[in-house]
mmCIF file of C-alpha atoms in Angstrom:
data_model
loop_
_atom_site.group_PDB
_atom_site.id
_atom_site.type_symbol
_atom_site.label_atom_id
_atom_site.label_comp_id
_atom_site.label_asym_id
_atom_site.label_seq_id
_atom_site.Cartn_x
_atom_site.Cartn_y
_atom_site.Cartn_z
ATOM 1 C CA UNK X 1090 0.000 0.000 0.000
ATOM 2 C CA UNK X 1091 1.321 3.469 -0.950
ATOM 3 C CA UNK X 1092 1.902 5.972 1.889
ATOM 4 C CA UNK X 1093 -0.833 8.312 0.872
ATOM 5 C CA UNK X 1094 -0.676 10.990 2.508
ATOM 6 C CA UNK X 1095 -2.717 13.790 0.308
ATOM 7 C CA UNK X 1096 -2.486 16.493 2.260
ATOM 8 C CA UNK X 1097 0.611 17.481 3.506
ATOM 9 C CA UNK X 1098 3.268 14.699 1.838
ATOM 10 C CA UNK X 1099 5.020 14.462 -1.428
ATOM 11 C CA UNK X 1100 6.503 11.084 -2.385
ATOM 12 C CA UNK X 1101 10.143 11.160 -3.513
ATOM 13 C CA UNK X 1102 10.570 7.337 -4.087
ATOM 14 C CA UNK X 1103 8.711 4.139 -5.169
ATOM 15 C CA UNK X 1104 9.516 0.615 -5.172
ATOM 16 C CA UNK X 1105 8.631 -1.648 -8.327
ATOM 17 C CA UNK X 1106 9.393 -5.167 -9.459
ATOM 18 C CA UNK X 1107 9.844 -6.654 -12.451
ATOM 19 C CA UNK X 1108 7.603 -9.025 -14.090
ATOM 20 C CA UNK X 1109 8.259 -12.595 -14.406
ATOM 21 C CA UNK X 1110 8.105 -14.841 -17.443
ATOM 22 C CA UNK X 1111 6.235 -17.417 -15.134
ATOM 23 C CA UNK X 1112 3.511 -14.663 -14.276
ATOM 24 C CA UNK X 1113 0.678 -15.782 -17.111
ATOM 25 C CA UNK X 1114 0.748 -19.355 -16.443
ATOM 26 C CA UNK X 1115 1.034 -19.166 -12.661
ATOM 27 C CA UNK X 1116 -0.053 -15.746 -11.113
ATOM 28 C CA UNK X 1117 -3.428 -15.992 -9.209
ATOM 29 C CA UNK X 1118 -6.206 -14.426 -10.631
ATOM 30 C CA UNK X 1119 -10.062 -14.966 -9.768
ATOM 31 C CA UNK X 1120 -11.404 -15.627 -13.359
ATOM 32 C CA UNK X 1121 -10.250 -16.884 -16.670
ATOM 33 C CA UNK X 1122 -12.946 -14.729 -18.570
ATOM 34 C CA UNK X 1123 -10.413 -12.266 -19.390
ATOM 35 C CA UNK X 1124 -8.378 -14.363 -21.396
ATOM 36 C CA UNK X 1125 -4.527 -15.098 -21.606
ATOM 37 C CA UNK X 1126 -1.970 -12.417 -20.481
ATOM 38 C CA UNK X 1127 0.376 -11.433 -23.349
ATOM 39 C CA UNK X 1128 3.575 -11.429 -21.463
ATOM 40 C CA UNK X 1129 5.506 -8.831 -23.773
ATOM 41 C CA UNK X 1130 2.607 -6.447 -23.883
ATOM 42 C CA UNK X 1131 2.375 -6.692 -20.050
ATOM 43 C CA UNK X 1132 6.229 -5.913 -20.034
ATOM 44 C CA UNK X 1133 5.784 -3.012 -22.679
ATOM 45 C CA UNK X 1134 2.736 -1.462 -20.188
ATOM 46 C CA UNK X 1135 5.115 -1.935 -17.316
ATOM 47 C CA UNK X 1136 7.315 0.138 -18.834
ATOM 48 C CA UNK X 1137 5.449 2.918 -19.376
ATOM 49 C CA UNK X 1138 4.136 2.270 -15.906
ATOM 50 C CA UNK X 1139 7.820 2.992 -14.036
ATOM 51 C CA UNK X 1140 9.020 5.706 -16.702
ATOM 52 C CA UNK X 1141 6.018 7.582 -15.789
ATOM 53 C CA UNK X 1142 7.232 7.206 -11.794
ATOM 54 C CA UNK X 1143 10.338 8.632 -13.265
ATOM 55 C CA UNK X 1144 8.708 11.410 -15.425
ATOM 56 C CA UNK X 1145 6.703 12.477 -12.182
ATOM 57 C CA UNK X 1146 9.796 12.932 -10.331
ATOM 58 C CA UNK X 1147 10.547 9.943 -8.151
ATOM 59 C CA UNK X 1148 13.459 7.950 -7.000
ATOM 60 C CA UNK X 1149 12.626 4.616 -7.920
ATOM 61 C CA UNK X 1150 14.140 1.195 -6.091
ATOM 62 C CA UNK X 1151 13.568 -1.733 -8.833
ATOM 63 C CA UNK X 1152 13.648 -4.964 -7.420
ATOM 64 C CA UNK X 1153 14.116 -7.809 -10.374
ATOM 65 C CA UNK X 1154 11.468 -10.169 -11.261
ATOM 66 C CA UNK X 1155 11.432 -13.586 -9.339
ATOM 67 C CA UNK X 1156 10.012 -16.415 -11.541
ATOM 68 C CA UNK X 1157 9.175 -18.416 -7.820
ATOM 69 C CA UNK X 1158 6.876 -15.940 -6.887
ATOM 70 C CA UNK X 1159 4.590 -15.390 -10.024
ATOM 71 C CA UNK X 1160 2.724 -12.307 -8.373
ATOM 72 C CA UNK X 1161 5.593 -10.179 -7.445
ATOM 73 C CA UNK X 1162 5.410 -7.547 -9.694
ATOM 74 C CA UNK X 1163 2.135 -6.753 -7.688
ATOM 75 C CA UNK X 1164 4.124 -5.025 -4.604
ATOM 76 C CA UNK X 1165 1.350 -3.127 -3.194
ATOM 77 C CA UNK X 1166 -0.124 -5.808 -1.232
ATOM 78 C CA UNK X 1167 3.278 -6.852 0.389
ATOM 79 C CA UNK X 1168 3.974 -3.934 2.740
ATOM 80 C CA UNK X 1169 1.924 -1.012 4.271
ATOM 81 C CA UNK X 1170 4.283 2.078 5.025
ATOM 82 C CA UNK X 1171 3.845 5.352 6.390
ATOM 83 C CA UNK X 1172 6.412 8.150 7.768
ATOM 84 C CA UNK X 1173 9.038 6.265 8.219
ATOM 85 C CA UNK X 1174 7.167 2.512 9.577
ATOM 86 C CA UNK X 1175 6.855 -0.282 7.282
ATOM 87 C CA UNK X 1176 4.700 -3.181 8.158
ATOM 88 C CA UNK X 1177 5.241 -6.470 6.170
ATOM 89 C CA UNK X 1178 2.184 -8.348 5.361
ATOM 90 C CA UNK X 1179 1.308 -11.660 6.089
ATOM 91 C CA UNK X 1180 -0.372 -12.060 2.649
ATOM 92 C CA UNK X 1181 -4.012 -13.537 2.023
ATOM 93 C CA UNK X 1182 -2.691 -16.316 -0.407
ATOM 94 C CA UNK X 1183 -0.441 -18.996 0.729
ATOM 95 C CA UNK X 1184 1.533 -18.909 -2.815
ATOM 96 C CA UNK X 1185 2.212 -15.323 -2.318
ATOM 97 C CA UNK X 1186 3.975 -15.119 1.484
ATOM 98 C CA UNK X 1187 7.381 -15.610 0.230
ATOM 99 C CA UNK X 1188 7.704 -12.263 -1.221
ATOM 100 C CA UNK X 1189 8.133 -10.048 2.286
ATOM 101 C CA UNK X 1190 11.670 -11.483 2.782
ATOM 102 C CA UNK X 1191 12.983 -8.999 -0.035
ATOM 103 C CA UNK X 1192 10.691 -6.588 0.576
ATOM 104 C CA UNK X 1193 12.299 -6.612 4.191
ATOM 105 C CA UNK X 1194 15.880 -5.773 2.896
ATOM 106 C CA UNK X 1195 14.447 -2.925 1.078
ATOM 107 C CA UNK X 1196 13.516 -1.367 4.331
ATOM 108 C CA UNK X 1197 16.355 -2.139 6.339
ATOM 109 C CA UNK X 1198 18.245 -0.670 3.790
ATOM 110 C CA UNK X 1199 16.252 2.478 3.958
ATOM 111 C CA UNK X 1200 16.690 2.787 7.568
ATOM 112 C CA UNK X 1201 13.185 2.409 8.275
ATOM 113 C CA UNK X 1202 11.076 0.981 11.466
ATOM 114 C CA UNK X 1203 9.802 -2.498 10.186
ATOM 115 C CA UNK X 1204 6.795 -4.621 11.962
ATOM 116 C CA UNK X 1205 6.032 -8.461 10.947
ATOM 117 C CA UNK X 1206 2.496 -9.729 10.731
ATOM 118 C CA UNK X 1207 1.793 -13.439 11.924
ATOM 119 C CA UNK X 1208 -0.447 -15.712 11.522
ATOM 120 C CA UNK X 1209 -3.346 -15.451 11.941
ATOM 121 C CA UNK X 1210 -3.598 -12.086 10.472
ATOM 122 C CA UNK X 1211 -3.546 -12.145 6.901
ATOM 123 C CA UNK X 1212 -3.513 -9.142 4.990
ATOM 124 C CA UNK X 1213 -3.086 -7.635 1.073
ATOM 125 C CA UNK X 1214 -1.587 -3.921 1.046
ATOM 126 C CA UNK X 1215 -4.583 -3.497 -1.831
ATOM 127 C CA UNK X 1216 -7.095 -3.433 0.927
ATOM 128 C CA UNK X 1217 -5.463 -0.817 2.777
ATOM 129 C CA UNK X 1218 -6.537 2.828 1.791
ATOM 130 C CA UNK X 1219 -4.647 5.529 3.644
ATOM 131 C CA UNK X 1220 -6.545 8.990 3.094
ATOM 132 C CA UNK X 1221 -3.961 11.096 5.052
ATOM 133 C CA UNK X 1222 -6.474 10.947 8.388
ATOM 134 C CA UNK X 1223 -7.029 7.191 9.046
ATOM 135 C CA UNK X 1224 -7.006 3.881 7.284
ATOM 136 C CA UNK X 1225 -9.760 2.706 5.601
ATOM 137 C CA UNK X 1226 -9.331 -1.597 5.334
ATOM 138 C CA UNK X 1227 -10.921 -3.818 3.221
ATOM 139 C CA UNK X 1228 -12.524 -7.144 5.047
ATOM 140 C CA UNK X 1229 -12.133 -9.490 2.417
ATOM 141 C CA UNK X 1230 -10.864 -12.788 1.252
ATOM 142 C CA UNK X 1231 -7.606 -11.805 1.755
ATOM 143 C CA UNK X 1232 -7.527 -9.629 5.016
ATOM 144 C CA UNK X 1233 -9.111 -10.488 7.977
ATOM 145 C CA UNK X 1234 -9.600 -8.500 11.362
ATOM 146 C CA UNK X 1235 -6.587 -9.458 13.163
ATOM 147 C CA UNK X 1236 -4.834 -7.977 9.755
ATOM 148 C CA UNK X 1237 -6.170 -5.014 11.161
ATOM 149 C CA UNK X 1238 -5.411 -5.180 14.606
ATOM 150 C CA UNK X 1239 -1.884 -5.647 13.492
ATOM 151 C CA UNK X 1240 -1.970 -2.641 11.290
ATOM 152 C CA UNK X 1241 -3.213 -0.382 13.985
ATOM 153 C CA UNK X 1242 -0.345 -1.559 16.088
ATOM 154 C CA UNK X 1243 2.044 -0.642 13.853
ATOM 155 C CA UNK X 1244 0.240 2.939 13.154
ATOM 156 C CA UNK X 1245 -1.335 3.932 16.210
ATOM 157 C CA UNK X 1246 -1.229 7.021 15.520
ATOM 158 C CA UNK X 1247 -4.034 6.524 13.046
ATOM 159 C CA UNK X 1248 -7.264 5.180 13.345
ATOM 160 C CA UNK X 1249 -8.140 1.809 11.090
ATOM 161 C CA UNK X 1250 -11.708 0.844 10.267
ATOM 162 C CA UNK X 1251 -12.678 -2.515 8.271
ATOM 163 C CA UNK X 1252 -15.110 -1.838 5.602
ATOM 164 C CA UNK X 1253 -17.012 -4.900 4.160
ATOM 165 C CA UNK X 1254 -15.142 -6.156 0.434
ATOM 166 C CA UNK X 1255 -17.678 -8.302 -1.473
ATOM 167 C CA UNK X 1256 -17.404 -8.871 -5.625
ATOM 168 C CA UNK X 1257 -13.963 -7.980 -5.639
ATOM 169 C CA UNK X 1258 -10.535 -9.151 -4.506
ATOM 170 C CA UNK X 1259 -9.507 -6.028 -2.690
ATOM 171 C CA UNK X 1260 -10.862 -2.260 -1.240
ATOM 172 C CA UNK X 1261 -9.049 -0.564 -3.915
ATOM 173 C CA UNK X 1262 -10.525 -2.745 -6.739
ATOM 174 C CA UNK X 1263 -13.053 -0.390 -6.002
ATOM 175 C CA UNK X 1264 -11.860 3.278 -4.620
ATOM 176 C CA UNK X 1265 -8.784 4.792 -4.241
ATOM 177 C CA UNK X 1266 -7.962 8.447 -3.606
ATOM 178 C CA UNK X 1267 -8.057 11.245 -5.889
ATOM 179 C CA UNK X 1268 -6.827 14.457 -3.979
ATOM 180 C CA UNK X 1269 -6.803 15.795 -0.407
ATOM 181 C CA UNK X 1270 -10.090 13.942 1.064
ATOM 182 C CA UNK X 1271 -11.539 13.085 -2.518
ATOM 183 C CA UNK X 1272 -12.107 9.614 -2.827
ATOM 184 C CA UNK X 1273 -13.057 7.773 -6.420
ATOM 185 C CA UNK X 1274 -15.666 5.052 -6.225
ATOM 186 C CA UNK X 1275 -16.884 2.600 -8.520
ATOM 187 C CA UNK X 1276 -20.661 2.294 -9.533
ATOM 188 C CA UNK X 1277 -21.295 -1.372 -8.419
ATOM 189 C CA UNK X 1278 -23.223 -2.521 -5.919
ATOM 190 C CA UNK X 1279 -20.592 -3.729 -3.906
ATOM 191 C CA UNK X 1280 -18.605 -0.031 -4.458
ATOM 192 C CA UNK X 1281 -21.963 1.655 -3.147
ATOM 193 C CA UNK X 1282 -22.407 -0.203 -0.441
ATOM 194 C CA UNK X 1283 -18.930 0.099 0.653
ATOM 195 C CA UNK X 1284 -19.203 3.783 0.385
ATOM 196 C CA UNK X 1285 -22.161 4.007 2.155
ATOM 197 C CA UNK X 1286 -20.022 1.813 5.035
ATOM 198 C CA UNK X 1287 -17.433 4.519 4.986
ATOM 199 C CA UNK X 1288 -19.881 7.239 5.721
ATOM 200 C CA UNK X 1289 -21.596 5.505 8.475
ATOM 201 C CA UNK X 1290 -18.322 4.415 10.042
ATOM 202 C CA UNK X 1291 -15.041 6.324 9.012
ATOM 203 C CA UNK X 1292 -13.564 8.940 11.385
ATOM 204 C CA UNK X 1293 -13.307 12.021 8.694
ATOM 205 C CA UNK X 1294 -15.727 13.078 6.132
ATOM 206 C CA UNK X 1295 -14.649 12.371 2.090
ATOM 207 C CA UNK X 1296 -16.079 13.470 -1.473
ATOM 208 C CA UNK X 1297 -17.120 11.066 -3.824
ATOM 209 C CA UNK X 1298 -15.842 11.069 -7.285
ATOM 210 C CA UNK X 1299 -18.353 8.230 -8.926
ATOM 211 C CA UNK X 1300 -17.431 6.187 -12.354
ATOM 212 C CA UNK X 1301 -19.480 3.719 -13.771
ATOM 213 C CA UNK X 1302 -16.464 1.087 -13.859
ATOM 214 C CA UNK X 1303 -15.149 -0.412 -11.074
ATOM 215 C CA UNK X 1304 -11.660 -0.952 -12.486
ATOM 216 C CA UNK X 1305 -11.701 2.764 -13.632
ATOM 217 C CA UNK X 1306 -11.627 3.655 -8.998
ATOM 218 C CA UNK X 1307 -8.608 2.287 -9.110
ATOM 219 C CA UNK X 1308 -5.760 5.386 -10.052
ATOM 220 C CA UNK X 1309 -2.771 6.849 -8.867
ATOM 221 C CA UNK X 1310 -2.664 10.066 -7.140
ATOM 222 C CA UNK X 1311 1.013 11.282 -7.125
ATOM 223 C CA UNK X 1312 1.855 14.807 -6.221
ATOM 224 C CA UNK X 1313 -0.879 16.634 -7.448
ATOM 225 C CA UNK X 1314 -1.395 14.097 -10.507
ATOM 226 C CA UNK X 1315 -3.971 11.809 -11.136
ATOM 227 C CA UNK X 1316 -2.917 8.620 -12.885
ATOM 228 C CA UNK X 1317 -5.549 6.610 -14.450
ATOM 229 C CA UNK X 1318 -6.789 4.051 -17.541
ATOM 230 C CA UNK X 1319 -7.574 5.239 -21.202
ATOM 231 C CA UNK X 1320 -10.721 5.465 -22.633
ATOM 232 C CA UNK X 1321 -10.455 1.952 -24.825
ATOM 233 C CA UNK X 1322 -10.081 0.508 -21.493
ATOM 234 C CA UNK X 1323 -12.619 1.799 -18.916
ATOM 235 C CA UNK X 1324 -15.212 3.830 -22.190
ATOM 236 C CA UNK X 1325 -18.027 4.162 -19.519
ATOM 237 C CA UNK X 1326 -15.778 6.113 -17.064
ATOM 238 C CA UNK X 1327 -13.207 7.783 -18.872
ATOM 239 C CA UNK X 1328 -15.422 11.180 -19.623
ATOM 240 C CA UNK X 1329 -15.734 11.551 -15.847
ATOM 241 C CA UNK X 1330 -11.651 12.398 -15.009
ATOM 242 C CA UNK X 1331 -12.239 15.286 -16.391
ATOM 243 C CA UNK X 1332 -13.844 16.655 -13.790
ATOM 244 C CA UNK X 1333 -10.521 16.630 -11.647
ATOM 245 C CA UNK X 1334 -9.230 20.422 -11.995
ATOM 246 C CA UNK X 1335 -5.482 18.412 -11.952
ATOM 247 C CA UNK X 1336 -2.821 17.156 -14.222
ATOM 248 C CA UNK X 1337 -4.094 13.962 -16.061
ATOM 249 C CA UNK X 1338 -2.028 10.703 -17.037
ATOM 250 C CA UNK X 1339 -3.295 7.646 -18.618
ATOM 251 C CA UNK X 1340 -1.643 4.662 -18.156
ATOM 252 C CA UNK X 1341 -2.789 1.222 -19.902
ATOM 253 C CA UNK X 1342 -3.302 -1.795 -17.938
ATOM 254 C CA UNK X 1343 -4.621 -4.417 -19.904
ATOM 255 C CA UNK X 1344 -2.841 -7.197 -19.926
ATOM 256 C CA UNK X 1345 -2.305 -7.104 -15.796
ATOM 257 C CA UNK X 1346 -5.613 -6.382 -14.977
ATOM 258 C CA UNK X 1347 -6.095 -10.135 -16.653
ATOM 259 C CA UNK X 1348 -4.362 -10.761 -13.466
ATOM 260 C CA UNK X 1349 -6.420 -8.938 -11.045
ATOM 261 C CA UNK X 1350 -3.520 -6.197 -11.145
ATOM 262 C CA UNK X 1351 -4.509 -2.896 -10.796
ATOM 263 C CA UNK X 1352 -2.626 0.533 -11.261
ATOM 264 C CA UNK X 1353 -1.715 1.231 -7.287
ATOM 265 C CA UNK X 1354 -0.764 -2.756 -7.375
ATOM 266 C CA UNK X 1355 2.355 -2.220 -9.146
ATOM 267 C CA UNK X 1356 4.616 0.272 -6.879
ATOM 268 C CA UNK X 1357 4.555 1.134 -3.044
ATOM 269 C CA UNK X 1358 4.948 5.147 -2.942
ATOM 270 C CA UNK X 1359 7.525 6.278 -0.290
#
């Protein structure tokens, strides 16, 4: 999960892996329906994905592919960090746990404070939304409430409330963060009810930036810029960004969305 502060925070680094050769036989995904990943278009869309970290002015720390771990490239749901406090993940999916070993050298070598989950918390950094005030947490098949418990011992400086995840693998499937205390929100079912969950329970009050896709919730907010999907991927939703009064980039994400990969899976913002 990226260390989201909107208000007061600008990010300066970001860490990104590559992606393996064993990722569209063997990564985990929750349906077939999308078809078969094209392994050099999902390299090419990488790409594009870490040269725009670059263009928007971070320090990036590039970790290589590793062809044991299928679903590394994903490095969002690995760690949760904020000012300085990293907290590895004891990941929803069995296949997926050796990944925070690595991840934990990264950290050490940044000099940060580092927590460990254990079982039997289980949590994926994509459930984790951080709006600047509190932690909004995704119940779902891959985080469960002593995930949380273990996040808001790492951060108690924050406060964490679940939210209910149903139709989709993780919270920010659905909604991630736009701007300072603008949140965007799919227009499922399952999006609008977990909205309506965040009003009735969250600490601090948010906006709602609605689109009619869920995948098109999921974006990037960097320094000011949003970073989103283009229009021959999310047609219903696209029309809607331009609402945002802020610098716009569009990023494809076809091939790892196959995948269940989303834009704020691929990089943990520092």
């Amino acid at each position: 999960m990226e260390d989201q502060s909107t208000k007061s925070s600008r990010y300066t680094k970001a860490i990104v892996c590559g992606v393996p050769s064993s990722l569209p036989a063997l990564a985990q995904r929750q349906s077939d329906a999308l078809g078969a990943v094209d392994y050099s278009e999902a390299v090419r869309q990488h790409a594009k994905y870490v040269a725009t970290l670059k263009h928007l002015g971070l320090e990036l720390i590039e970790l290589p592919a590793d062809e044991n771990h299928p679903d590394c490239v994903f490095v969002e749901d690995v760690a949760v960090v904020c000012e300085g406090v990293a907290l590895l993940a004891y990941l929803g999916h069995p296949s997926r746990r050796g990944e925070s070993a690595k991840m934990r050298k990264v950290f050490d070598d940044l000099g940060w404070t580092v927590h460990e989950m254990e079982h039997p918390a289980t949590l994926d950094g994509g459930d984790v939304l951080f709006t600047g005030k509190e932690f909004l947490v995704g119940l779902s098949t891959r985080t469960n409430h002593q995930g949380l418990d273990s996040l808001a011992k790492a951060f108690p400086k924050y406060p964490v409330t679940g939210i209910t995840v149903k139709d989709n693998l993780h919270l920010k499937c659905m909604m991630t963060m736009a701007g300072p205390d603008l949140i965007v929100v799919g227009g499922s079912e399952a999006s609008k009810n977990a909205w309506n969950e965040i009003e009735s329970t969250a600490r601090f009050k948010y906006k709602r930036l609605v689109v009619n896709e869920d995948k098109a919730a999921n974006c990037l907010y960097i320094n000011g810029t949003v970073v989103h999907l283009p229009a021959h991927e999310i047609p219903s939703s696209y029309d809607t960004f331009k609402q945002l009064p802020c610098e716009k980039i569009e990023l494809e994400n076809s091939e790892l969305f196959k995948v269940d990969g989303c834009l704020t899976c691929l990089s943990i913002l520092l």
